[in-house]
Amino acid sequence: MLLVGKLKIFSAVAFVGVVLVVVSYISPGWVILSYQNTQEYFSWRHNLHSVDREITKLSNGYTKSGHLSIGVWYFSLCVVQPEFSGNGWFYNSFEEKCSLAANSYIRNIIFPRAFIDWVFNTALEPYGNSRLEVKVLSTIGIVFAALGVIGTIVYTRRKAKSRNVGLLTFVSFSVSGGLYLSAMVKTLGSIPFHKLYFDDEYFRVTFYDVKFHCPWGLVLGIIGCIFILTSAIGHLYILSKTNQTITYKSTTLTKVRIKGKLSRIPIQQSLHQATTRSLG
Protein backbone atom coordinates (compact mmCIF):
# COMPACT_ATOMS: atom_id res chain seq x y z
CA MET A 1 0.00 0.00 0.00
CA LEU A 2 1.24 3.49 -0.84
CA LEU A 3 2.15 5.89 1.94
CA VAL A 4 -0.73 8.18 1.00
CA GLY A 5 -3.18 5.31 1.47
CA LYS A 6 -1.70 4.49 4.86
CA LEU A 7 -1.88 8.15 5.80
CA LYS A 8 -5.61 8.22 5.02
CA ILE A 9 -6.13 5.20 7.27
CA PHE A 10 -4.25 6.80 10.16
CA SER A 11 -6.17 10.04 9.62
CA ALA A 12 -9.49 8.16 9.84
CA VAL A 13 -8.31 6.47 13.04
CA ALA A 14 -7.44 9.89 14.45
CA PHE A 15 -10.88 11.29 13.59
CA VAL A 16 -12.61 8.41 15.36
CA GLY A 17 -10.39 8.85 18.41
CA VAL A 18 -10.98 12.61 18.60
CA VAL A 19 -14.76 12.14 18.34
CA LEU A 20 -14.71 9.64 21.22
CA VAL A 21 -12.54 11.94 23.32
CA VAL A 22 -14.82 14.94 22.70
CA VAL A 23 -17.90 12.90 23.65
CA SER A 24 -16.10 11.82 26.80
CA TYR A 25 -15.07 15.41 27.56
CA ILE A 26 -18.61 16.81 27.40
CA SER A 27 -20.28 13.82 29.05
CA PRO A 28 -21.13 13.55 32.77
CA GLY A 29 -19.97 9.94 32.89
CA TRP A 30 -16.60 10.20 34.63
CA VAL A 31 -17.87 9.23 38.09
CA ILE A 32 -21.16 7.32 38.35
CA LEU A 33 -22.80 6.29 41.60
CA SER A 34 -26.25 5.31 42.81
CA TYR A 35 -27.68 5.41 46.31
CA GLN A 36 -30.67 3.63 47.80
CA ASN A 37 -32.39 4.40 51.10
CA THR A 38 -32.38 1.20 53.12
CA GLN A 39 -35.10 2.25 55.62
CA GLU A 40 -38.61 3.44 54.87
CA TYR A 41 -39.41 6.55 56.88
CA PHE A 42 -43.21 6.45 56.93
CA SER A 43 -43.86 6.45 60.66
CA TRP A 44 -46.58 9.08 60.70
CA ARG A 45 -49.62 9.38 58.43
CA HIS A 46 -52.22 12.06 58.10
CA ASN A 47 -55.35 12.80 56.08
CA LEU A 48 -55.18 16.27 54.54
CA HIS A 49 -58.40 18.24 53.81
CA SER A 50 -60.50 15.07 54.05
CA VAL A 51 -58.92 13.74 50.89
CA ASP A 52 -58.85 9.97 50.97
CA ARG A 53 -55.17 9.74 50.35
CA GLU A 54 -52.37 9.05 52.77
CA ILE A 55 -49.58 11.55 52.97
CA THR A 56 -46.43 11.62 54.98
CA LYS A 57 -44.60 14.43 56.68
CA LEU A 58 -40.93 13.92 55.81
CA SER A 59 -37.73 15.78 56.48
CA ASN A 60 -36.76 18.31 53.83
CA GLY A 61 -34.76 16.74 51.02
CA TYR A 62 -35.70 13.13 51.64
CA THR A 63 -35.03 10.91 48.63
CA LYS A 64 -35.74 7.23 48.27
CA SER A 65 -32.97 6.66 45.72
CA GLY A 66 -30.81 8.55 43.30
CA HIS A 67 -28.39 8.21 40.40
CA LEU A 68 -25.51 10.69 40.13
CA SER A 69 -23.16 11.08 37.14
CA ILE A 70 -20.30 13.56 37.40
CA GLY A 71 -18.26 14.85 34.46
CA VAL A 72 -15.51 17.38 33.90
CA TRP A 73 -17.79 20.42 33.88
CA TYR A 74 -21.29 19.38 34.90
CA PHE A 75 -23.28 16.56 36.48
CA SER A 76 -26.64 14.87 35.98
CA LEU A 77 -28.85 13.73 38.84
CA CYS A 78 -32.00 11.62 38.85
CA VAL A 79 -33.76 11.13 42.19
CA VAL A 80 -36.88 9.26 43.26
CA GLN A 81 -38.79 11.39 45.77
CA PRO A 82 -42.23 11.33 47.37
CA GLU A 83 -44.74 13.40 45.45
CA PHE A 84 -45.02 16.86 46.97
CA SER A 85 -48.52 18.07 47.87
CA GLY A 86 -47.72 21.54 49.22
CA ASN A 87 -47.25 23.01 52.69
CA GLY A 88 -44.35 20.72 53.42
CA TRP A 89 -46.37 17.50 52.97
CA PHE A 90 -45.56 14.54 50.75
CA TYR A 91 -47.75 11.80 49.36
CA ASN A 92 -46.80 8.15 49.66
CA SER A 93 -46.50 7.92 45.88
CA PHE A 94 -43.10 8.60 44.34
CA GLU A 95 -41.94 10.54 41.31
CA GLU A 96 -38.60 10.71 39.51
CA LYS A 97 -36.94 14.05 38.85
CA CYS A 98 -33.81 14.61 36.78
CA SER A 99 -31.64 17.69 36.56
CA LEU A 100 -28.46 18.83 34.82
CA ALA A 101 -26.22 21.51 36.29
CA ALA A 102 -22.64 22.73 36.54
CA ASN A 103 -20.38 21.03 39.06
CA SER A 104 -20.17 24.20 41.13
CA TYR A 105 -23.86 23.76 42.09
CA ILE A 106 -23.61 20.13 43.10
CA ARG A 107 -23.72 20.85 46.84
CA ASN A 108 -26.77 23.08 46.44
CA ILE A 109 -28.92 20.62 44.49
CA ILE A 110 -28.30 17.23 46.07
CA PHE A 111 -30.17 16.55 49.32
CA PRO A 112 -29.58 15.83 52.07
CA ARG A 113 -26.47 17.99 51.98
CA ALA A 114 -24.87 15.90 54.68
CA PHE A 115 -24.88 13.04 52.19
CA ILE A 116 -23.11 14.87 49.36
CA ASP A 117 -20.64 16.34 51.87
CA TRP A 118 -19.93 12.81 53.04
CA VAL A 119 -19.45 11.65 49.43
CA PHE A 120 -16.79 14.27 48.69
CA ASN A 121 -15.13 14.12 52.10
CA THR A 122 -14.77 10.34 52.17
CA ALA A 123 -15.46 8.32 49.03
CA LEU A 124 -14.47 10.98 46.48
CA GLU A 125 -11.91 12.94 48.48
CA PRO A 126 -9.03 12.12 46.07
CA TYR A 127 -11.23 13.10 43.10
CA GLY A 128 -12.32 16.32 44.81
CA ASN A 129 -8.71 17.32 45.44
CA SER A 130 -7.68 16.73 41.82
CA ARG A 131 -10.72 18.16 40.00
CA LEU A 132 -8.90 21.33 38.92
CA GLU A 133 -5.93 19.35 37.64
CA VAL A 134 -8.24 17.01 35.73
CA LYS A 135 -9.97 19.99 34.10
CA VAL A 136 -6.67 21.54 33.03
CA LEU A 137 -5.17 18.32 31.65
CA SER A 138 -8.31 17.28 29.77
CA THR A 139 -8.84 20.76 28.30
CA ILE A 140 -5.26 21.00 27.05
CA GLY A 141 -5.65 17.50 25.61
CA ILE A 142 -8.75 18.59 23.66
CA VAL A 143 -6.95 21.67 22.30
CA PHE A 144 -4.02 19.60 21.04
CA ALA A 145 -6.45 17.06 19.56
CA ALA A 146 -8.08 19.83 17.51
CA LEU A 147 -4.64 21.02 16.40
CA GLY A 148 -3.76 17.46 15.39
CA VAL A 149 -6.95 17.15 13.32
CA ILE A 150 -6.07 20.32 11.41
CA GLY A 151 -2.54 19.02 10.88
CA THR A 152 -3.61 15.62 9.59
CA ILE A 153 -6.04 17.24 7.13
CA VAL A 154 -3.30 19.46 5.70
CA TYR A 155 -0.77 16.61 5.74
CA THR A 156 -3.14 14.33 3.85
CA ARG A 157 -4.08 16.97 1.27
CA ARG A 158 -0.39 17.59 0.57
CA LYS A 159 0.16 13.84 0.23
CA ALA A 160 2.74 13.69 3.04
CA LYS A 161 5.08 16.12 1.28
CA SER A 162 5.27 18.66 4.12
CA ARG A 163 7.54 17.27 6.80
CA ASN A 164 6.89 20.14 9.23
CA VAL A 165 3.13 19.60 9.11
CA GLY A 166 3.57 15.89 9.66
CA LEU A 167 5.85 16.51 12.62
CA LEU A 168 3.34 18.99 14.09
CA THR A 169 0.55 16.42 13.71
CA PHE A 170 2.59 13.73 15.44
CA VAL A 171 3.48 16.00 18.37
CA SER A 172 -0.11 17.27 18.72
CA PHE A 173 -1.66 13.81 18.82
CA SER A 174 1.03 12.52 21.19
CA VAL A 175 0.52 15.38 23.66
CA SER A 176 -3.26 15.15 23.37
CA GLY A 177 -3.43 11.42 24.01
CA GLY A 178 -0.90 11.54 26.83
CA LEU A 179 -2.49 14.43 28.76
CA TYR A 180 -6.06 13.25 28.35
CA LEU A 181 -5.13 9.71 29.34
CA SER A 182 -3.34 10.96 32.45
CA ALA A 183 -6.45 12.95 33.48
CA MET A 184 -8.64 9.86 33.14
CA VAL A 185 -6.20 7.60 34.97
CA LYS A 186 -6.07 10.13 37.82
CA THR A 187 -9.89 10.13 38.00
CA LEU A 188 -10.16 6.36 37.71
CA GLY A 189 -7.70 5.87 40.54
CA SER A 190 -9.81 8.00 42.88
CA ILE A 191 -13.06 6.02 42.47
CA PRO A 192 -13.76 3.37 45.15
CA PHE A 193 -15.40 0.49 43.28
CA HIS A 194 -16.92 -1.11 46.36
CA LYS A 195 -20.18 -0.73 48.23
CA LEU A 196 -20.33 2.01 50.87
CA TYR A 197 -22.85 2.87 53.56
CA PHE A 198 -23.97 6.33 54.64
CA ASP A 199 -25.62 6.90 58.03
CA ASP A 200 -27.12 10.29 58.84
CA GLU A 201 -25.85 10.98 62.35
CA TYR A 202 -28.17 13.91 63.03
CA PHE A 203 -31.72 13.19 61.86
CA ARG A 204 -31.39 9.40 61.80
CA VAL A 205 -33.77 9.21 58.83
CA THR A 206 -31.31 8.72 55.97
CA PHE A 207 -29.48 5.45 55.49
CA TYR A 208 -27.99 5.02 52.02
CA ASP A 209 -26.31 2.10 50.35
CA VAL A 210 -23.88 3.69 47.87
CA LYS A 211 -22.64 1.82 44.80
CA PHE A 212 -20.17 3.01 42.17
CA HIS A 213 -20.71 1.89 38.58
CA CYS A 214 -18.59 1.60 35.44
CA PRO A 215 -17.74 5.17 34.27
CA TRP A 216 -18.71 4.98 30.61
CA GLY A 217 -17.27 8.45 29.97
CA LEU A 218 -13.82 7.25 31.01
CA VAL A 219 -14.19 4.09 28.91
CA LEU A 220 -14.96 6.16 25.79
CA GLY A 221 -12.07 8.49 26.57
CA ILE A 222 -9.57 5.67 27.03
CA ILE A 223 -10.60 4.06 23.73
CA GLY A 224 -10.33 7.45 22.02
CA CYS A 225 -6.85 8.02 23.46
CA ILE A 226 -5.73 4.62 22.18
CA PHE A 227 -6.93 5.57 18.69
CA ILE A 228 -5.22 8.98 18.88
CA LEU A 229 -1.90 7.54 20.05
CA THR A 230 -2.10 4.86 17.35
CA SER A 231 -2.57 7.58 14.75
CA ALA A 232 0.39 9.49 16.22
CA ILE A 233 2.61 6.42 15.83
CA GLY A 234 1.30 6.01 12.28
CA HIS A 235 2.21 9.58 11.39
CA LEU A 236 5.69 9.03 12.83
CA TYR A 237 6.05 5.92 10.67
CA ILE A 238 5.04 7.85 7.55
CA LEU A 239 7.45 10.65 8.47
CA SER A 240 10.32 8.18 8.67
CA LYS A 241 9.42 6.61 5.34
CA THR A 242 9.02 9.90 3.47
CA ASN A 243 12.29 11.17 4.95
CA GLN A 244 14.15 8.11 3.66
CA THR A 245 12.62 8.52 0.20
CA ILE A 246 13.48 12.21 -0.02
CA THR A 247 17.04 11.59 1.20
CA TYR A 248 17.56 8.81 -1.32
CA LYS A 249 16.29 10.87 -4.24
CA SER A 250 18.31 13.93 -3.26
CA THR A 251 21.56 11.96 -3.17
CA THR A 252 21.08 10.04 -6.42
CA LEU A 253 19.25 12.38 -8.77
CA THR A 254 19.41 16.03 -9.63
CA LYS A 255 17.77 18.34 -12.13
CA VAL A 256 19.91 19.80 -14.94
CA ARG A 257 19.03 21.74 -18.04
CA ILE A 258 20.56 20.32 -21.23
CA LYS A 259 19.88 22.14 -24.48
CA GLY A 260 16.84 23.90 -23.05
CA LYS A 261 15.30 20.70 -21.64
CA LEU A 262 14.92 19.86 -17.97
CA SER A 263 15.83 16.25 -17.18
CA ARG A 264 16.91 14.07 -14.26
CA ILE A 265 20.39 12.45 -14.39
CA PRO A 266 22.70 11.07 -11.70
CA ILE A 267 24.59 13.62 -9.62
CA GLN A 268 28.00 12.29 -10.65
CA GLN A 269 27.20 12.80 -14.34
CA SER A 270 25.79 16.29 -13.77
CA LEU A 271 28.89 17.31 -11.82
CA HIS A 272 31.11 15.99 -14.65
CA GLN A 273 29.17 18.00 -17.25
CA ALA A 274 29.30 21.13 -15.10
CA THR A 275 33.07 20.74 -14.65
CA THR A 276 33.61 20.17 -18.39
CA ARG A 277 31.61 23.29 -19.26
CA SER A 278 33.53 25.41 -16.77
CA LEU A 279 36.89 24.19 -18.08
CA GLY A 280 35.83 24.66 -21.67
mmCIF file of C-alpha atoms in Angstrom:
data_model
loop_
_atom_site.group_PDB
_atom_site.id
_atom_site.type_symbol
_atom_site.label_atom_id
_atom_site.label_comp_id
_atom_site.label_asym_id
_atom_site.label_seq_id
_atom_site.Cartn_x
_atom_site.Cartn_y
_atom_site.Cartn_z
ATOM 1 C CA MET A 1 0.000 0.000 0.000
ATOM 2 C CA LEU A 2 1.235 3.493 -0.837
ATOM 3 C CA LEU A 3 2.154 5.893 1.938
ATOM 4 C CA VAL A 4 -0.732 8.177 1.002
ATOM 5 C CA GLY A 5 -3.181 5.310 1.468
ATOM 6 C CA LYS A 6 -1.703 4.486 4.857
ATOM 7 C CA LEU A 7 -1.880 8.154 5.798
ATOM 8 C CA LYS A 8 -5.611 8.221 5.018
ATOM 9 C CA ILE A 9 -6.134 5.203 7.265
ATOM 10 C CA PHE A 10 -4.246 6.798 10.155
ATOM 11 C CA SER A 11 -6.173 10.035 9.622
ATOM 12 C CA ALA A 12 -9.486 8.161 9.835
ATOM 13 C CA VAL A 13 -8.312 6.471 13.035
ATOM 14 C CA ALA A 14 -7.439 9.890 14.449
ATOM 15 C CA PHE A 15 -10.879 11.295 13.590
ATOM 16 C CA VAL A 16 -12.614 8.410 15.365
ATOM 17 C CA GLY A 17 -10.390 8.851 18.407
ATOM 18 C CA VAL A 18 -10.978 12.605 18.596
ATOM 19 C CA VAL A 19 -14.757 12.141 18.344
ATOM 20 C CA LEU A 20 -14.706 9.642 21.218
ATOM 21 C CA VAL A 21 -12.540 11.944 23.324
ATOM 22 C CA VAL A 22 -14.817 14.943 22.701
ATOM 23 C CA VAL A 23 -17.899 12.900 23.647
ATOM 24 C CA SER A 24 -16.102 11.822 26.801
ATOM 25 C CA TYR A 25 -15.074 15.412 27.562
ATOM 26 C CA ILE A 26 -18.607 16.813 27.400
ATOM 27 C CA SER A 27 -20.283 13.821 29.050
ATOM 28 C CA PRO A 28 -21.128 13.550 32.768
ATOM 29 C CA GLY A 29 -19.972 9.940 32.886
ATOM 30 C CA TRP A 30 -16.600 10.197 34.634
ATOM 31 C CA VAL A 31 -17.872 9.234 38.092
ATOM 32 C CA ILE A 32 -21.158 7.320 38.350
ATOM 33 C CA LEU A 33 -22.803 6.288 41.603
ATOM 34 C CA SER A 34 -26.255 5.308 42.811
ATOM 35 C CA TYR A 35 -27.680 5.409 46.308
ATOM 36 C CA GLN A 36 -30.668 3.630 47.804
ATOM 37 C CA ASN A 37 -32.395 4.403 51.099
ATOM 38 C CA THR A 38 -32.384 1.202 53.124
ATOM 39 C CA GLN A 39 -35.096 2.247 55.620
ATOM 40 C CA GLU A 40 -38.610 3.442 54.872
ATOM 41 C CA TYR A 41 -39.412 6.552 56.880
ATOM 42 C CA PHE A 42 -43.205 6.450 56.932
ATOM 43 C CA SER A 43 -43.858 6.451 60.658
ATOM 44 C CA TRP A 44 -46.577 9.077 60.700
ATOM 45 C CA ARG A 45 -49.623 9.382 58.428
ATOM 46 C CA HIS A 46 -52.217 12.064 58.102
ATOM 47 C CA ASN A 47 -55.345 12.796 56.078
ATOM 48 C CA LEU A 48 -55.180 16.267 54.538
ATOM 49 C CA HIS A 49 -58.395 18.236 53.814
ATOM 50 C CA SER A 50 -60.502 15.067 54.053
ATOM 51 C CA VAL A 51 -58.917 13.745 50.891
ATOM 52 C CA ASP A 52 -58.853 9.970 50.969
ATOM 53 C CA ARG A 53 -55.166 9.741 50.348
ATOM 54 C CA GLU A 54 -52.373 9.052 52.769
ATOM 55 C CA ILE A 55 -49.583 11.552 52.974
ATOM 56 C CA THR A 56 -46.433 11.623 54.983
ATOM 57 C CA LYS A 57 -44.597 14.435 56.681
ATOM 58 C CA LEU A 58 -40.934 13.922 55.814
ATOM 59 C CA SER A 59 -37.727 15.778 56.476
ATOM 60 C CA ASN A 60 -36.763 18.311 53.826
ATOM 61 C CA GLY A 61 -34.764 16.741 51.017
ATOM 62 C CA TYR A 62 -35.700 13.130 51.636
ATOM 63 C CA THR A 63 -35.028 10.908 48.631
ATOM 64 C CA LYS A 64 -35.739 7.231 48.270
ATOM 65 C CA SER A 65 -32.971 6.656 45.724
ATOM 66 C CA GLY A 66 -30.809 8.555 43.303
ATOM 67 C CA HIS A 67 -28.391 8.215 40.399
ATOM 68 C CA LEU A 68 -25.508 10.689 40.127
ATOM 69 C CA SER A 69 -23.162 11.076 37.143
ATOM 70 C CA ILE A 70 -20.300 13.565 37.401
ATOM 71 C CA GLY A 71 -18.256 14.848 34.463
ATOM 72 C CA VAL A 72 -15.509 17.380 33.903
ATOM 73 C CA TRP A 73 -17.790 20.423 33.880
ATOM 74 C CA TYR A 74 -21.285 19.377 34.900
ATOM 75 C CA PHE A 75 -23.276 16.555 36.484
ATOM 76 C CA SER A 76 -26.636 14.866 35.980
ATOM 77 C CA LEU A 77 -28.852 13.733 38.837
ATOM 78 C CA CYS A 78 -32.000 11.618 38.847
ATOM 79 C CA VAL A 79 -33.764 11.134 42.192
ATOM 80 C CA VAL A 80 -36.880 9.262 43.261
ATOM 81 C CA GLN A 81 -38.788 11.395 45.769
ATOM 82 C CA PRO A 82 -42.229 11.332 47.370
ATOM 83 C CA GLU A 83 -44.742 13.395 45.446
ATOM 84 C CA PHE A 84 -45.025 16.857 46.973
ATOM 85 C CA SER A 85 -48.524 18.067 47.873
ATOM 86 C CA GLY A 86 -47.718 21.535 49.219
ATOM 87 C CA ASN A 87 -47.253 23.006 52.686
ATOM 88 C CA GLY A 88 -44.353 20.716 53.418
ATOM 89 C CA TRP A 89 -46.368 17.505 52.965
ATOM 90 C CA PHE A 90 -45.564 14.542 50.746
ATOM 91 C CA TYR A 91 -47.749 11.798 49.362
ATOM 92 C CA ASN A 92 -46.798 8.151 49.665
ATOM 93 C CA SER A 93 -46.505 7.921 45.875
ATOM 94 C CA PHE A 94 -43.103 8.596 44.341
ATOM 95 C CA GLU A 95 -41.937 10.539 41.310
ATOM 96 C CA GLU A 96 -38.601 10.714 39.509
ATOM 97 C CA LYS A 97 -36.938 14.048 38.855
ATOM 98 C CA CYS A 98 -33.813 14.613 36.779
ATOM 99 C CA SER A 99 -31.637 17.694 36.558
ATOM 100 C CA LEU A 100 -28.462 18.833 34.822
ATOM 101 C CA ALA A 101 -26.219 21.511 36.294
ATOM 102 C CA ALA A 102 -22.641 22.733 36.538
ATOM 103 C CA ASN A 103 -20.377 21.027 39.056
ATOM 104 C CA SER A 104 -20.173 24.199 41.129
ATOM 105 C CA TYR A 105 -23.858 23.765 42.087
ATOM 106 C CA ILE A 106 -23.611 20.130 43.103
ATOM 107 C CA ARG A 107 -23.721 20.849 46.837
ATOM 108 C CA ASN A 108 -26.775 23.081 46.442
ATOM 109 C CA ILE A 109 -28.922 20.616 44.493
ATOM 110 C CA ILE A 110 -28.302 17.226 46.073
ATOM 111 C CA PHE A 111 -30.167 16.549 49.322
ATOM 112 C CA PRO A 112 -29.578 15.828 52.073
ATOM 113 C CA ARG A 113 -26.469 17.988 51.979
ATOM 114 C CA ALA A 114 -24.874 15.904 54.682
ATOM 115 C CA PHE A 115 -24.878 13.039 52.194
ATOM 116 C CA ILE A 116 -23.112 14.873 49.360
ATOM 117 C CA ASP A 117 -20.642 16.338 51.868
ATOM 118 C CA TRP A 118 -19.933 12.808 53.042
ATOM 119 C CA VAL A 119 -19.451 11.646 49.433
ATOM 120 C CA PHE A 120 -16.789 14.270 48.688
ATOM 121 C CA ASN A 121 -15.129 14.121 52.104
ATOM 122 C CA THR A 122 -14.765 10.341 52.173
ATOM 123 C CA ALA A 123 -15.457 8.324 49.031
ATOM 124 C CA LEU A 124 -14.465 10.981 46.482
ATOM 125 C CA GLU A 125 -11.910 12.936 48.476
ATOM 126 C CA PRO A 126 -9.026 12.123 46.067
ATOM 127 C CA TYR A 127 -11.229 13.103 43.102
ATOM 128 C CA GLY A 128 -12.316 16.323 44.808
ATOM 129 C CA ASN A 129 -8.707 17.315 45.437
ATOM 130 C CA SER A 130 -7.677 16.729 41.819
ATOM 131 C CA ARG A 131 -10.722 18.155 39.998
ATOM 132 C CA LEU A 132 -8.902 21.328 38.921
ATOM 133 C CA GLU A 133 -5.929 19.347 37.642
ATOM 134 C CA VAL A 134 -8.243 17.008 35.734
ATOM 135 C CA LYS A 135 -9.969 19.986 34.103
ATOM 136 C CA VAL A 136 -6.667 21.544 33.027
ATOM 137 C CA LEU A 137 -5.172 18.317 31.655
ATOM 138 C CA SER A 138 -8.305 17.279 29.768
ATOM 139 C CA THR A 139 -8.845 20.758 28.297
ATOM 140 C CA ILE A 140 -5.258 20.998 27.048
ATOM 141 C CA GLY A 141 -5.652 17.504 25.611
ATOM 142 C CA ILE A 142 -8.747 18.589 23.664
ATOM 143 C CA VAL A 143 -6.948 21.674 22.304
ATOM 144 C CA PHE A 144 -4.024 19.598 21.035
ATOM 145 C CA ALA A 145 -6.451 17.057 19.562
ATOM 146 C CA ALA A 146 -8.083 19.829 17.515
ATOM 147 C CA LEU A 147 -4.642 21.020 16.400
ATOM 148 C CA GLY A 148 -3.761 17.463 15.387
ATOM 149 C CA VAL A 149 -6.947 17.149 13.319
ATOM 150 C CA ILE A 150 -6.066 20.317 11.406
ATOM 151 C CA GLY A 151 -2.542 19.020 10.884
ATOM 152 C CA THR A 152 -3.609 15.621 9.590
ATOM 153 C CA ILE A 153 -6.044 17.237 7.132
ATOM 154 C CA VAL A 154 -3.297 19.458 5.703
ATOM 155 C CA TYR A 155 -0.767 16.612 5.741
ATOM 156 C CA THR A 156 -3.141 14.326 3.854
ATOM 157 C CA ARG A 157 -4.081 16.974 1.275
ATOM 158 C CA ARG A 158 -0.390 17.592 0.574
ATOM 159 C CA LYS A 159 0.163 13.843 0.232
ATOM 160 C CA ALA A 160 2.736 13.687 3.038
ATOM 161 C CA LYS A 161 5.078 16.124 1.279
ATOM 162 C CA SER A 162 5.265 18.657 4.117
ATOM 163 C CA ARG A 163 7.544 17.274 6.802
ATOM 164 C CA ASN A 164 6.889 20.136 9.231
ATOM 165 C CA VAL A 165 3.126 19.604 9.114
ATOM 166 C CA GLY A 166 3.571 15.891 9.665
ATOM 167 C CA LEU A 167 5.848 16.512 12.622
ATOM 168 C CA LEU A 168 3.337 18.988 14.085
ATOM 169 C CA THR A 169 0.551 16.418 13.708
ATOM 170 C CA PHE A 170 2.589 13.728 15.439
ATOM 171 C CA VAL A 171 3.475 15.997 18.367
ATOM 172 C CA SER A 172 -0.110 17.268 18.720
ATOM 173 C CA PHE A 173 -1.656 13.806 18.823
ATOM 174 C CA SER A 174 1.027 12.520 21.193
ATOM 175 C CA VAL A 175 0.524 15.378 23.664
ATOM 176 C CA SER A 176 -3.262 15.150 23.371
ATOM 177 C CA GLY A 177 -3.431 11.418 24.011
ATOM 178 C CA GLY A 178 -0.899 11.545 26.831
ATOM 179 C CA LEU A 179 -2.488 14.431 28.756
ATOM 180 C CA TYR A 180 -6.064 13.247 28.354
ATOM 181 C CA LEU A 181 -5.128 9.714 29.337
ATOM 182 C CA SER A 182 -3.336 10.963 32.448
ATOM 183 C CA ALA A 183 -6.452 12.949 33.476
ATOM 184 C CA MET A 184 -8.636 9.857 33.137
ATOM 185 C CA VAL A 185 -6.203 7.596 34.973
ATOM 186 C CA LYS A 186 -6.073 10.126 37.819
ATOM 187 C CA THR A 187 -9.885 10.129 38.000
ATOM 188 C CA LEU A 188 -10.158 6.364 37.711
ATOM 189 C CA GLY A 189 -7.697 5.873 40.543
ATOM 190 C CA SER A 190 -9.815 8.005 42.877
ATOM 191 C CA ILE A 191 -13.057 6.018 42.473
ATOM 192 C CA PRO A 192 -13.759 3.365 45.152
ATOM 193 C CA PHE A 193 -15.402 0.485 43.283
ATOM 194 C CA HIS A 194 -16.919 -1.109 46.364
ATOM 195 C CA LYS A 195 -20.180 -0.733 48.229
ATOM 196 C CA LEU A 196 -20.328 2.008 50.872
ATOM 197 C CA TYR A 197 -22.849 2.869 53.564
ATOM 198 C CA PHE A 198 -23.966 6.332 54.644
ATOM 199 C CA ASP A 199 -25.620 6.897 58.028
ATOM 200 C CA ASP A 200 -27.116 10.293 58.844
ATOM 201 C CA GLU A 201 -25.852 10.978 62.355
ATOM 202 C CA TYR A 202 -28.173 13.914 63.026
ATOM 203 C CA PHE A 203 -31.718 13.185 61.856
ATOM 204 C CA ARG A 204 -31.389 9.400 61.799
ATOM 205 C CA VAL A 205 -33.769 9.213 58.831
ATOM 206 C CA THR A 206 -31.307 8.724 55.969
ATOM 207 C CA PHE A 207 -29.485 5.447 55.493
ATOM 208 C CA TYR A 208 -27.989 5.022 52.021
ATOM 209 C CA ASP A 209 -26.312 2.102 50.347
ATOM 210 C CA VAL A 210 -23.881 3.693 47.872
ATOM 211 C CA LYS A 211 -22.639 1.815 44.800
ATOM 212 C CA PHE A 212 -20.170 3.011 42.169
ATOM 213 C CA HIS A 213 -20.708 1.889 38.582
ATOM 214 C CA CYS A 214 -18.587 1.605 35.445
ATOM 215 C CA PRO A 215 -17.736 5.165 34.273
ATOM 216 C CA TRP A 216 -18.708 4.979 30.608
ATOM 217 C CA GLY A 217 -17.267 8.449 29.968
ATOM 218 C CA LEU A 218 -13.820 7.248 31.007
ATOM 219 C CA VAL A 219 -14.187 4.093 28.906
ATOM 220 C CA LEU A 220 -14.961 6.162 25.792
ATOM 221 C CA GLY A 221 -12.070 8.494 26.569
ATOM 222 C CA ILE A 222 -9.566 5.675 27.027
ATOM 223 C CA ILE A 223 -10.602 4.059 23.734
ATOM 224 C CA GLY A 224 -10.334 7.448 22.020
ATOM 225 C CA CYS A 225 -6.850 8.015 23.455
ATOM 226 C CA ILE A 226 -5.730 4.620 22.177
ATOM 227 C CA PHE A 227 -6.930 5.575 18.691
ATOM 228 C CA ILE A 228 -5.221 8.979 18.878
ATOM 229 C CA LEU A 229 -1.902 7.540 20.054
ATOM 230 C CA THR A 230 -2.104 4.855 17.352
ATOM 231 C CA SER A 231 -2.572 7.583 14.755
ATOM 232 C CA ALA A 232 0.394 9.490 16.218
ATOM 233 C CA ILE A 233 2.607 6.421 15.831
ATOM 234 C CA GLY A 234 1.305 6.008 12.280
ATOM 235 C CA HIS A 235 2.211 9.581 11.389
ATOM 236 C CA LEU A 236 5.690 9.032 12.827
ATOM 237 C CA TYR A 237 6.052 5.920 10.666
ATOM 238 C CA ILE A 238 5.041 7.854 7.552
ATOM 239 C CA LEU A 239 7.448 10.649 8.470
ATOM 240 C CA SER A 240 10.318 8.184 8.675
ATOM 241 C CA LYS A 241 9.422 6.607 5.336
ATOM 242 C CA THR A 242 9.020 9.900 3.472
ATOM 243 C CA ASN A 243 12.291 11.168 4.953
ATOM 244 C CA GLN A 244 14.151 8.109 3.663
ATOM 245 C CA THR A 245 12.621 8.519 0.197
ATOM 246 C CA ILE A 246 13.478 12.212 -0.020
ATOM 247 C CA THR A 247 17.041 11.586 1.202
ATOM 248 C CA TYR A 248 17.556 8.808 -1.321
ATOM 249 C CA LYS A 249 16.294 10.867 -4.240
ATOM 250 C CA SER A 250 18.305 13.932 -3.264
ATOM 251 C CA THR A 251 21.564 11.964 -3.168
ATOM 252 C CA THR A 252 21.078 10.038 -6.418
ATOM 253 C CA LEU A 253 19.248 12.375 -8.775
ATOM 254 C CA THR A 254 19.412 16.029 -9.629
ATOM 255 C CA LYS A 255 17.773 18.342 -12.127
ATOM 256 C CA VAL A 256 19.913 19.802 -14.939
ATOM 257 C CA ARG A 257 19.031 21.742 -18.043
ATOM 258 C CA ILE A 258 20.559 20.324 -21.228
ATOM 259 C CA LYS A 259 19.881 22.136 -24.480
ATOM 260 C CA GLY A 260 16.837 23.903 -23.045
ATOM 261 C CA LYS A 261 15.296 20.697 -21.644
ATOM 262 C CA LEU A 262 14.920 19.858 -17.970
ATOM 263 C CA SER A 263 15.831 16.248 -17.182
ATOM 264 C CA ARG A 264 16.914 14.068 -14.255
ATOM 265 C CA ILE A 265 20.388 12.455 -14.395
ATOM 266 C CA PRO A 266 22.703 11.073 -11.703
ATOM 267 C CA ILE A 267 24.589 13.618 -9.624
ATOM 268 C CA GLN A 268 27.995 12.295 -10.652
ATOM 269 C CA GLN A 269 27.197 12.803 -14.344
ATOM 270 C CA SER A 270 25.794 16.293 -13.772
ATOM 271 C CA LEU A 271 28.893 17.308 -11.820
ATOM 272 C CA HIS A 272 31.113 15.993 -14.651
ATOM 273 C CA GLN A 273 29.174 18.001 -17.245
ATOM 274 C CA ALA A 274 29.303 21.125 -15.103
ATOM 275 C CA THR A 275 33.073 20.739 -14.651
ATOM 276 C CA THR A 276 33.606 20.166 -18.385
ATOM 277 C CA ARG A 277 31.611 23.290 -19.257
ATOM 278 C CA SER A 278 33.533 25.411 -16.772
ATOM 279 C CA LEU A 279 36.886 24.191 -18.080
ATOM 280 C CA GLY A 280 35.826 24.664 -21.668
#
